[in-house]
Short mmCIF file of C-alpha atoms in Angstrom, two decimals:
data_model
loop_
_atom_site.label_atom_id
_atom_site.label_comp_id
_atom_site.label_asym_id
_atom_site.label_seq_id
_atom_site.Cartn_x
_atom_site.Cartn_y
_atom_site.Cartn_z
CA UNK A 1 -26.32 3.76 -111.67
CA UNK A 2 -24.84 4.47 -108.23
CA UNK A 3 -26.24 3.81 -105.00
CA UNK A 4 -25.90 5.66 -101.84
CA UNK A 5 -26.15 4.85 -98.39
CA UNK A 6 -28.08 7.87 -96.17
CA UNK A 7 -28.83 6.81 -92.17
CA UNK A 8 -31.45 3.90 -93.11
CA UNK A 9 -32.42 4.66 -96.70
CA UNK A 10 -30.46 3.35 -99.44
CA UNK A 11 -30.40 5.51 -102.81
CA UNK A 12 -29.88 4.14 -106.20
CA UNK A 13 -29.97 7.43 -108.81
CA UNK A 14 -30.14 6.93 -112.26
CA UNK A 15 -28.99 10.12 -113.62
CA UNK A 16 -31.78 9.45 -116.44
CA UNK A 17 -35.00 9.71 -114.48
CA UNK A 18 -36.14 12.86 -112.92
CA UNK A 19 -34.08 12.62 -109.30
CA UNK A 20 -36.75 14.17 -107.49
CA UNK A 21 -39.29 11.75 -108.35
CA UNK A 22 -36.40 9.10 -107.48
CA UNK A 23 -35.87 10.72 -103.87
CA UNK A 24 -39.75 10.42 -103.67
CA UNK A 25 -40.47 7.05 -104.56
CA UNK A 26 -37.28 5.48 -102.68
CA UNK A 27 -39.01 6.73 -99.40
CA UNK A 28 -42.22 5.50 -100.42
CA UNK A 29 -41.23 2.48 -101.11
CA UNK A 30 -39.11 2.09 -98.10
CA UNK A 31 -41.84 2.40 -95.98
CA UNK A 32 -44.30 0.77 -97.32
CA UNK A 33 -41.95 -2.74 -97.57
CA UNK A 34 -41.68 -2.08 -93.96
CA UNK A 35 -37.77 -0.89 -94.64
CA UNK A 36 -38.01 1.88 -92.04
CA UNK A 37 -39.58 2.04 -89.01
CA UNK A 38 -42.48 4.55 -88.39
CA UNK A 39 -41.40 7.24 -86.93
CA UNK A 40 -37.68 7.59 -88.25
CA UNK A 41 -36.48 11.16 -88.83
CA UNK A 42 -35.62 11.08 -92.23
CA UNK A 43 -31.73 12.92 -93.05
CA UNK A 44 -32.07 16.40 -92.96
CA UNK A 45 -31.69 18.45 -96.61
CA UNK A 46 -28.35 19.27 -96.14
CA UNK A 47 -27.10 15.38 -95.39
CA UNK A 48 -29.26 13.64 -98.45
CA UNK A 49 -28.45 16.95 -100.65
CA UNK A 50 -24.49 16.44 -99.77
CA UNK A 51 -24.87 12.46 -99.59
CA UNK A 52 -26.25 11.79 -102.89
CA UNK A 53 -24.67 15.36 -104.26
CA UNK A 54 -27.91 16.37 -105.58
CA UNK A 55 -29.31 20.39 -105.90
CA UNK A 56 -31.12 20.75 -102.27
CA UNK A 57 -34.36 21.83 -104.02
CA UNK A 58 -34.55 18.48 -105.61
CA UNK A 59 -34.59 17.11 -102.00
CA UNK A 60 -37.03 19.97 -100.51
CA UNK A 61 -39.43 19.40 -103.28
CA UNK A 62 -39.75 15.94 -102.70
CA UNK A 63 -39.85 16.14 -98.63
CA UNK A 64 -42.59 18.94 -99.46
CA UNK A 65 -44.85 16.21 -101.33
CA UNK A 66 -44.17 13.48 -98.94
CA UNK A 67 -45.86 16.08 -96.14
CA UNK A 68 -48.28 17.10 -98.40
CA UNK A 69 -49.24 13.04 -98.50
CA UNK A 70 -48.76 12.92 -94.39
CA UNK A 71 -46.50 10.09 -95.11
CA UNK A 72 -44.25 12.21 -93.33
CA UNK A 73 -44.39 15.28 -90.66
CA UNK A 74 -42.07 18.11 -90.10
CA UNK A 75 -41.79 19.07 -86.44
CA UNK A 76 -40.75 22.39 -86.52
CA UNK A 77 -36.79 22.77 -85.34
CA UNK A 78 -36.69 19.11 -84.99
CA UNK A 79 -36.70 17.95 -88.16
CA UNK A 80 -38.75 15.76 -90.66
CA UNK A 81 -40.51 12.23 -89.73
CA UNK A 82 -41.94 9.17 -91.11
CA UNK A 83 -45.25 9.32 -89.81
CA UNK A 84 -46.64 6.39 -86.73
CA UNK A 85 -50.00 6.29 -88.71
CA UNK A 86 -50.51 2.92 -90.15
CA UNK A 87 -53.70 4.28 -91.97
CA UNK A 88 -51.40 6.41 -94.06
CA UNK A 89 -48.85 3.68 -94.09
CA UNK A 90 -51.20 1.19 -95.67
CA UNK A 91 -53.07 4.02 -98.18
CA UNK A 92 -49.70 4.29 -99.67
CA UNK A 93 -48.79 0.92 -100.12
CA UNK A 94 -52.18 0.50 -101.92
CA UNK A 95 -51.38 3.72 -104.14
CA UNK A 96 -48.08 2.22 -104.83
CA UNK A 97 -49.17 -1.69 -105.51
CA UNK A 98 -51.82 0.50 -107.93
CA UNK A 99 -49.38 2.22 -109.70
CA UNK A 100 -47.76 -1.02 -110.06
CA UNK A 101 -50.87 -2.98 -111.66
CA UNK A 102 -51.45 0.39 -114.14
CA UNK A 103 -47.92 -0.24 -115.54
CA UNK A 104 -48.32 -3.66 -115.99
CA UNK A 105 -51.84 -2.80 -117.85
CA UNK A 106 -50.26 -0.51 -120.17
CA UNK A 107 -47.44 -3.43 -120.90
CA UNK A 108 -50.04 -6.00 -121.57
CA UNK A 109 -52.17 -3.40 -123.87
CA UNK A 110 -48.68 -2.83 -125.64
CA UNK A 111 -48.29 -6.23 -126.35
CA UNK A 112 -51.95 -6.43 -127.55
CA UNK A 113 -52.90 -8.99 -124.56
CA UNK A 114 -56.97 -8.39 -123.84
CA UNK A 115 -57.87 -8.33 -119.65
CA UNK A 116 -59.20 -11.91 -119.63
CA UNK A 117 -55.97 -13.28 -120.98
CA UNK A 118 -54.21 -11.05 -118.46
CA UNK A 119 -56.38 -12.13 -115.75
CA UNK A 120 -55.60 -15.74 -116.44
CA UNK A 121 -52.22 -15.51 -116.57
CA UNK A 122 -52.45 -13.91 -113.28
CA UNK A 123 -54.24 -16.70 -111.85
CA UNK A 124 -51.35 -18.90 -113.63
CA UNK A 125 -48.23 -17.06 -112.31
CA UNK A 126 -46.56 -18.45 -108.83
CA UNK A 127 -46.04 -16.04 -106.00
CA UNK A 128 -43.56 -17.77 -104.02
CA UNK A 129 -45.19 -16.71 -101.19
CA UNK B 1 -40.22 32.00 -112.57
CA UNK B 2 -38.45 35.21 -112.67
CA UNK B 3 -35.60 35.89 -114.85
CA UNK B 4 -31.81 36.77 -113.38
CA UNK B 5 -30.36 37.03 -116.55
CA UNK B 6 -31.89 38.21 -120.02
CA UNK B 7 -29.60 38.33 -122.82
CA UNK B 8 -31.26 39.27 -125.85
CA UNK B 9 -29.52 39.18 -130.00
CA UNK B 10 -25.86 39.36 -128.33
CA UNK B 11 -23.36 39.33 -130.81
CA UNK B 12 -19.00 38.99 -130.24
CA UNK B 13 -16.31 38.45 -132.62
CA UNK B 14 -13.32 37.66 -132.76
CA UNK B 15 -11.69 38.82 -135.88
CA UNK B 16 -13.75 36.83 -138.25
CA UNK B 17 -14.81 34.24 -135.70
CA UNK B 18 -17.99 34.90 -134.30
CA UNK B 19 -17.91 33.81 -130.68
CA UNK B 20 -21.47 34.45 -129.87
CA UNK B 21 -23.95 35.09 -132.59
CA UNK B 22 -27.07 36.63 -132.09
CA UNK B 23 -27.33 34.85 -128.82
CA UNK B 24 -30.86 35.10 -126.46
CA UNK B 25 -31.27 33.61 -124.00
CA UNK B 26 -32.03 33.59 -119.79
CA UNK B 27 -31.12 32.34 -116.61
CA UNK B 28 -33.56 31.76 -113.84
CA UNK B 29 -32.88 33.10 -110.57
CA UNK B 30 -32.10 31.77 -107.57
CA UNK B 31 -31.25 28.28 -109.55
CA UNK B 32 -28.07 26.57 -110.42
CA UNK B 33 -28.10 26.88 -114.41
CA UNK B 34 -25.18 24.31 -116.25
CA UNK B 35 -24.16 26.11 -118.97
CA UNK B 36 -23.35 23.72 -121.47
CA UNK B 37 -21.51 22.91 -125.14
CA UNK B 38 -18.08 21.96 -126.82
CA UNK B 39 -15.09 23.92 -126.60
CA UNK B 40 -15.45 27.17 -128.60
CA UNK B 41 -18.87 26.96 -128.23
CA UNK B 42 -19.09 31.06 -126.49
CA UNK B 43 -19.90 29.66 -123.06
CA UNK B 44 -16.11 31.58 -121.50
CA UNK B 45 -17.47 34.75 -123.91
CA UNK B 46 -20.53 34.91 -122.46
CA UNK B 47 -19.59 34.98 -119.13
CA UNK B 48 -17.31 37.15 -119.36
CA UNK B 49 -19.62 39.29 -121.16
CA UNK B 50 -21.67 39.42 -117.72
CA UNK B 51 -18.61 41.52 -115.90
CA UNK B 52 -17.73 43.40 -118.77
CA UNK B 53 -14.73 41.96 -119.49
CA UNK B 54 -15.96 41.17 -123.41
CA UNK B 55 -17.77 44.15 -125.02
CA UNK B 56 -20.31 42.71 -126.99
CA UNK B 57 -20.49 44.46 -131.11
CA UNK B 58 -24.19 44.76 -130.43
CA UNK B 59 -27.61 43.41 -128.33
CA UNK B 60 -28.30 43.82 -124.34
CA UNK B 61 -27.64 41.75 -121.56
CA UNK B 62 -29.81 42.69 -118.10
CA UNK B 63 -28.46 41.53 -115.01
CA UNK B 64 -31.59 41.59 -112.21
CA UNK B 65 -33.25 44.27 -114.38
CA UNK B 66 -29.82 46.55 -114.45
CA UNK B 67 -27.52 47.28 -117.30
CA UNK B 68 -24.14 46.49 -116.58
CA UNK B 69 -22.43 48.61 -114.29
CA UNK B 70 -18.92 48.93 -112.24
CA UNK B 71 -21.72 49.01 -109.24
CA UNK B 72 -23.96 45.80 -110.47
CA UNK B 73 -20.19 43.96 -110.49
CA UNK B 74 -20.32 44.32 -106.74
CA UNK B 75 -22.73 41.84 -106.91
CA UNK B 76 -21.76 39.48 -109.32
CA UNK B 77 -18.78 36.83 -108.10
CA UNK B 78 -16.55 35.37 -110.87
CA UNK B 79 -14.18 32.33 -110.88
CA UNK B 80 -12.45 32.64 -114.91
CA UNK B 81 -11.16 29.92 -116.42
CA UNK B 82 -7.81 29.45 -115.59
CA UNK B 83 -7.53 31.38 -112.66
CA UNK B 84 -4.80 32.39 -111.35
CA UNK B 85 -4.27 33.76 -107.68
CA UNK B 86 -0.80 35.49 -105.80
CA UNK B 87 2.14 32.80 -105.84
CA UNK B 88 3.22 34.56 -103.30
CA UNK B 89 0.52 34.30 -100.56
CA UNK B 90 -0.53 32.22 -97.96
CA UNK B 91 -3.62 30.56 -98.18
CA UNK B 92 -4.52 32.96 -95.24
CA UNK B 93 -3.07 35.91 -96.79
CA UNK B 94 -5.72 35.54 -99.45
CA UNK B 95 -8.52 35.14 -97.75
CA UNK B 96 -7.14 38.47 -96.04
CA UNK B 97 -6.70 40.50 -99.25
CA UNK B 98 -9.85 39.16 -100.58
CA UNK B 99 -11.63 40.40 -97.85
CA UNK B 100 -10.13 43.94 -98.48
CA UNK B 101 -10.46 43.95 -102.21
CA UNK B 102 -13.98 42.01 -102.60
CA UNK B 103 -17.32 43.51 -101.75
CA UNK B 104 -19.27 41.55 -99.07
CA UNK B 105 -16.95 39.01 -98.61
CA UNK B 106 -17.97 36.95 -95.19
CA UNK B 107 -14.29 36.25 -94.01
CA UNK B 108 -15.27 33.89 -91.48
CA UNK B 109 -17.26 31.61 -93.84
CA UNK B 110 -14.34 31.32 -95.65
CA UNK B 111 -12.25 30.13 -92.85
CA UNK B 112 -15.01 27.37 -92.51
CA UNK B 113 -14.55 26.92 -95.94
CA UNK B 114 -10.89 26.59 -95.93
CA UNK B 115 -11.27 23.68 -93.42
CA UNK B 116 -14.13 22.11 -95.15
CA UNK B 117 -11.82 21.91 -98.16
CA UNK B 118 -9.08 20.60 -96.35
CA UNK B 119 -6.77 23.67 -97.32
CA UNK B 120 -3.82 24.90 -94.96
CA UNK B 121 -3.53 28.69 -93.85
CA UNK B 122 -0.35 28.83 -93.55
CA UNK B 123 0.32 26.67 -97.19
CA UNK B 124 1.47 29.29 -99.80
CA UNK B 125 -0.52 29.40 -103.15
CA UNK B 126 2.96 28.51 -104.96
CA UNK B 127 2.90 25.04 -103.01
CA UNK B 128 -0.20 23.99 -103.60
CA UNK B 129 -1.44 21.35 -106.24
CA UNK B 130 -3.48 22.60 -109.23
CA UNK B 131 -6.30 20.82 -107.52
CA UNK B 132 -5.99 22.85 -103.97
CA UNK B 133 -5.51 26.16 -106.15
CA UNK B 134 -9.04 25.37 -107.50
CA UNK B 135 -10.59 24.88 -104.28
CA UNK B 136 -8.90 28.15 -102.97
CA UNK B 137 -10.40 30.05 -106.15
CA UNK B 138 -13.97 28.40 -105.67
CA UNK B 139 -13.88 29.65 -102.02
CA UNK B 140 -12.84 32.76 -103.03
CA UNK B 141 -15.94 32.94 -104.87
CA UNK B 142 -18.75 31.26 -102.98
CA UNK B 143 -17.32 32.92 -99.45
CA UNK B 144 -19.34 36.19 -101.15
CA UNK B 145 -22.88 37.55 -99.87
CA UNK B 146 -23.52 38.10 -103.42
CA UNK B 147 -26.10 37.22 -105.95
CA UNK B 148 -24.86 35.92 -108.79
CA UNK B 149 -21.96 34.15 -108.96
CA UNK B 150 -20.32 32.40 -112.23
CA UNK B 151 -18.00 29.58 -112.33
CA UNK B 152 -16.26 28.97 -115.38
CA UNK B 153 -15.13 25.26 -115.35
CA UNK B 154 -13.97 25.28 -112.09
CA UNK B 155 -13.37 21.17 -112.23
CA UNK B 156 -11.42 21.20 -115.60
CA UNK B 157 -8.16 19.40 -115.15
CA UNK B 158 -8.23 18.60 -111.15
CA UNK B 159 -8.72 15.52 -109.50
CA UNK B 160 -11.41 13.56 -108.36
CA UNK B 161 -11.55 14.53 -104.99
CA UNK B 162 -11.08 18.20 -105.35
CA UNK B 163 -14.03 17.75 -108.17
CA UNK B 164 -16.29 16.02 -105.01
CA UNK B 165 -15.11 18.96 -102.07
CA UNK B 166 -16.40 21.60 -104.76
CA UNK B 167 -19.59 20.46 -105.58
CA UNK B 168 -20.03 20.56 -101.88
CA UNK B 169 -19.43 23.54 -101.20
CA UNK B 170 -22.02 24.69 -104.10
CA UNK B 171 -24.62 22.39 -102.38
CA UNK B 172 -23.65 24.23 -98.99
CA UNK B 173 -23.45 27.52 -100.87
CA UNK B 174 -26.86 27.03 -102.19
CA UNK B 175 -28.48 25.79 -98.60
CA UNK B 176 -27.29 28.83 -97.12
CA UNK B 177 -28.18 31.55 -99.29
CA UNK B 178 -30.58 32.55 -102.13
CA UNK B 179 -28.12 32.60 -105.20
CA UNK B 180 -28.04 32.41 -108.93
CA UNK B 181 -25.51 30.28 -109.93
CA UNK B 182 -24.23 29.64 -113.35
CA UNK B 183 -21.50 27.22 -113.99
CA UNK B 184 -19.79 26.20 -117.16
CA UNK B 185 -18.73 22.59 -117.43
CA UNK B 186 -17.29 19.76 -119.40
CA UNK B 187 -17.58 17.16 -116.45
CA UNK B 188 -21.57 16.68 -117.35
CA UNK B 189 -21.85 12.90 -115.64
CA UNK B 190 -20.33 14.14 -112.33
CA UNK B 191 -22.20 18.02 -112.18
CA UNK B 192 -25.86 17.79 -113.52
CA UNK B 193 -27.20 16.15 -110.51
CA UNK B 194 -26.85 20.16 -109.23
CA UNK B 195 -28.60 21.76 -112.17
CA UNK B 196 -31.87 23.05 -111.72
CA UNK B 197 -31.70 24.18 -115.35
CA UNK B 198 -29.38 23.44 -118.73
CA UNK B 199 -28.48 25.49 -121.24
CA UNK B 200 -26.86 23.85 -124.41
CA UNK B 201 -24.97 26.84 -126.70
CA UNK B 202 -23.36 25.71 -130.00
CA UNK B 203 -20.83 27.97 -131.89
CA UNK B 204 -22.46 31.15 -130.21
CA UNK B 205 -25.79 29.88 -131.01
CA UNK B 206 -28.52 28.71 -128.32
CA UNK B 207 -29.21 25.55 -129.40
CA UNK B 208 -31.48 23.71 -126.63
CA UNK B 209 -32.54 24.83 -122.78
CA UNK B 210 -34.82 23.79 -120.34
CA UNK B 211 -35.51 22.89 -117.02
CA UNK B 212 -33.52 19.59 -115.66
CA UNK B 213 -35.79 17.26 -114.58
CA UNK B 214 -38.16 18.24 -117.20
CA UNK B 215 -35.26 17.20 -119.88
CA UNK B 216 -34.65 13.91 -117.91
CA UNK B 217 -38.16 13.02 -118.09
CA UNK B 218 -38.54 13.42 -121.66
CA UNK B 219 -35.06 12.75 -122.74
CA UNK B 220 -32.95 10.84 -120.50
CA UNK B 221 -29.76 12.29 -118.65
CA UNK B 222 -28.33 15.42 -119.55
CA UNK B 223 -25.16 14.06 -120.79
CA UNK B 224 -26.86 11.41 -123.10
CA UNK B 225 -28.78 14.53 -124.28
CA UNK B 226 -25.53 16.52 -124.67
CA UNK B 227 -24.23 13.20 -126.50
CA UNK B 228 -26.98 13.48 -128.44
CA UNK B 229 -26.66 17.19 -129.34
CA UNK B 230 -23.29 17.42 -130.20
CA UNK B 231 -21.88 13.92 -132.13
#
C-alpha cells in the first residue's frame, strides 16, 4: 500500500478496495478525529487526481457525496470546503463510530459470540483513555 | 451508460492463427477503459482494427454509432505500439508537422505539454532516449481535440519516470476534455488506478469486463484479478 501526502490529508490507497470509497472515507475520517480544521479547502480535482494518480472521476464522485452529506461545500470558483458546522461534524463522527460497532457485530456473529457475551467483554476491555 | 465502441462477432487471422475470434465486446464513453491480457492475446489487433489498419474476415465494429470511415479517423487519435516518429526532426519540428498533418491538433497545448514533460524543442528525435521518444508520441496523441484516442502500451520498455509524466498527462488529458480513452497495458500495478473500466481478452476471446471499482469490490485489485485470470 502506498501513502500520499496532499496539503493536510494523508492518503494510504490500497489498490484492492474501491479508491473512491478510500478518497471518501480518508476525509471523513480526517475530520471527524479532528485531523483538519473546519473550514480547510480541500485540494482541488486536478491536485488529489495528479497526487495520488488516480482517474479524476474517482475524485469528483467522492467530493460529490461528501457535498451531498454537507460535510463539505463547494463555493462556486473558489473551490471545495470542509464545512464550520460542528452539527455536521459530530453527525458524522457518530455515523462513522456506527459503522464501526456494525463491523465489529458482524465479527462477533462470525465467531458465533451472542450480544451479552459481547457486551461483557466490552465492559472488560481497557480504553486507555 | 452509453456505448463508444460496439464490436460485435469480430473475427482476424493470421494465417492459421486466429488473432481475434468472434470477439464482442464495448467500450464506454467518455471513460478510460484498460484493455487488458497476455501477449498475443488480440489487444494490438483490435486496435488497430478501430483505424482500419487490420481488416477484420468478418463481424462489425461501430465507432460512436458510425462505420469506419477515412472521415470517422479524423476523430480517432492513435499511439501504435512501437512507434516510431522522424529521426530527423526536432522536437519542435514535430509538433509543427503534426499540426499540418493531424486534424484538430491544439498546437499550443502541446507546447504546454512539451514542457510539462520536460522535453526540449530544439532536441532532435534521433537524440532522445527511448523514454523521451514515448513522451513525444503520447503528446502527439493527447495534444488532439479528438474523441477517441487509443494508446497501445505506451509505457512498455521506458523508465519509471517517463511511466509517471505520462499518466499525467492522461489525468490532465481527461480533466480537460470529454474523451474515450482506451489504453493497452502490461504495467497493471502502476496504470489501473486510471481505469474507469477493464477489459480482460484472452487469445482473441473476451474473457472478463467490468467496471473498476465494481471488480475491486468484489475481487480485489485488478492485477490480482489479472493474476488470477491468466496463471
Amino acid at each position: 500500500m502506498e501513502s500520499f501526502q496532499v496539503g493536510e490529508f494523508t492518503f494510504p490507497l490500497d489498490l484492492s478496495k474501491p479508491l473512491y470509497e478510500q478518497v471518501l472515507q480518508h476525509i471523513r475520517h480526517a475530520v471527524a478525529r479532528g485531523d483538519v480544521l473546519l473550514g480547510t479547502k480541500l485540494p482541488s480535482v486536478r491536485d488529489l487526481a495528479q497526487q495520488l494518480k488516480i482517474n479524476p472521476n474517482t475524485v469528483m464522485r467522492a467530493y460529490q457525496e461528501l457535498d451531498r452529506d454537507h460535510l463539505t461545500e463547494t463555493r462556486r470558483g473558489q473551490g471545495t470546503f470542509i464545512t464550520s458546522d460542528l452539527n455536521t461534524v459530530s453527525q458524522v463522527k457518530k455515523d462513522l463510530a456506527f459503522e464501526a460497532v456494525q463491523a465489529f457485530v458482524s465479527t462477533m456473529k462470525q465467531l458465533g459470540i451472542d450480544r451479552t457475551t459481547a457486551q461483557s467483554l466490552i465492559k472488560e476491555v481497557e480504553w486507555h483513555e | 451508460m452509453n456505448s463508444a465502441l460496439e464490436i460485435n462477432n469480430l473475427c482476424k487471422s493470421y494465417g492459421s492463427k486466429k488473432a481475434l475470434s468472434e470477439l464482442t465486446v464495448s467500450f464506454p464513453e467518455g471513460q478510460v477503459t484498460g484493455l487488458l491480457g497476455p501477449n498475443g492475446a488480440g489487444k494490438s489487433t483490435l486496435l488497430k482494427s478501430f483505424v482500419g489498419l487490420v481488416k477484420p474476415e468478418s463481424g462489425t465494429i461501430r465507432v460512436f454509432g458510425q462505420q469506419l470511415s477515412w472521415k470517422l479517423n479524423a476523430d480517432i487519435s492513435y499511439l501504435p505500439d512501437r512507434a516510431k516518429w522522424y529521426k530527423f526532426h526536432t522536437v519542435e519540428h514535430a509538433l509543427s508537422y503534426a499540426h499540418k498533418i493531424l486534424p484538430s491538433f491544439d498546437l499550443s497545448r502541446a507546447h504546454q505539454m512539451i514542457k510539462m514533460m520536460d522535453l526540449g524543442l530544439a532536441d532532435k528525435v534521433s537524440t532522445l532516449s527511448k523514454g523521451q521518444e514515448a513522451r513525444l508520441h503520447v503528446i502527439l496523441c493527447l495534444a488532439r481535440n479528438v474523441k477517441l484516442v487509443l494508446l497501445d502500451e505506451p509505457f512498455s520498455g521506458i523508465d519509471l519516470i517517463s511511466r509517471e509524466r505520462i499518466i499525467q498527462s492522461i489525468i490532465d488529458s481527461m480533466l480537460d476534455k470529454q474523451q474515450t480513452i482506451i489504453l493497452s497495458t502490461h504495467e497493471i500495478h502502476e496504470a489501473e488506478s486510471l481505469f474507469d473500466h477493464v477489459v480482460f481478452l484472452d487469445q482473441g476471446h473476451l474473457i472478463q469486463e467490468g467496471n473498476a471499482e465494481v471488480l475491486r469490490q468484489e475481487n480485489g485489485s485488478i492485477e490480482s484479478i489479472y493474476r488470477g485470470l491468466f496463471r
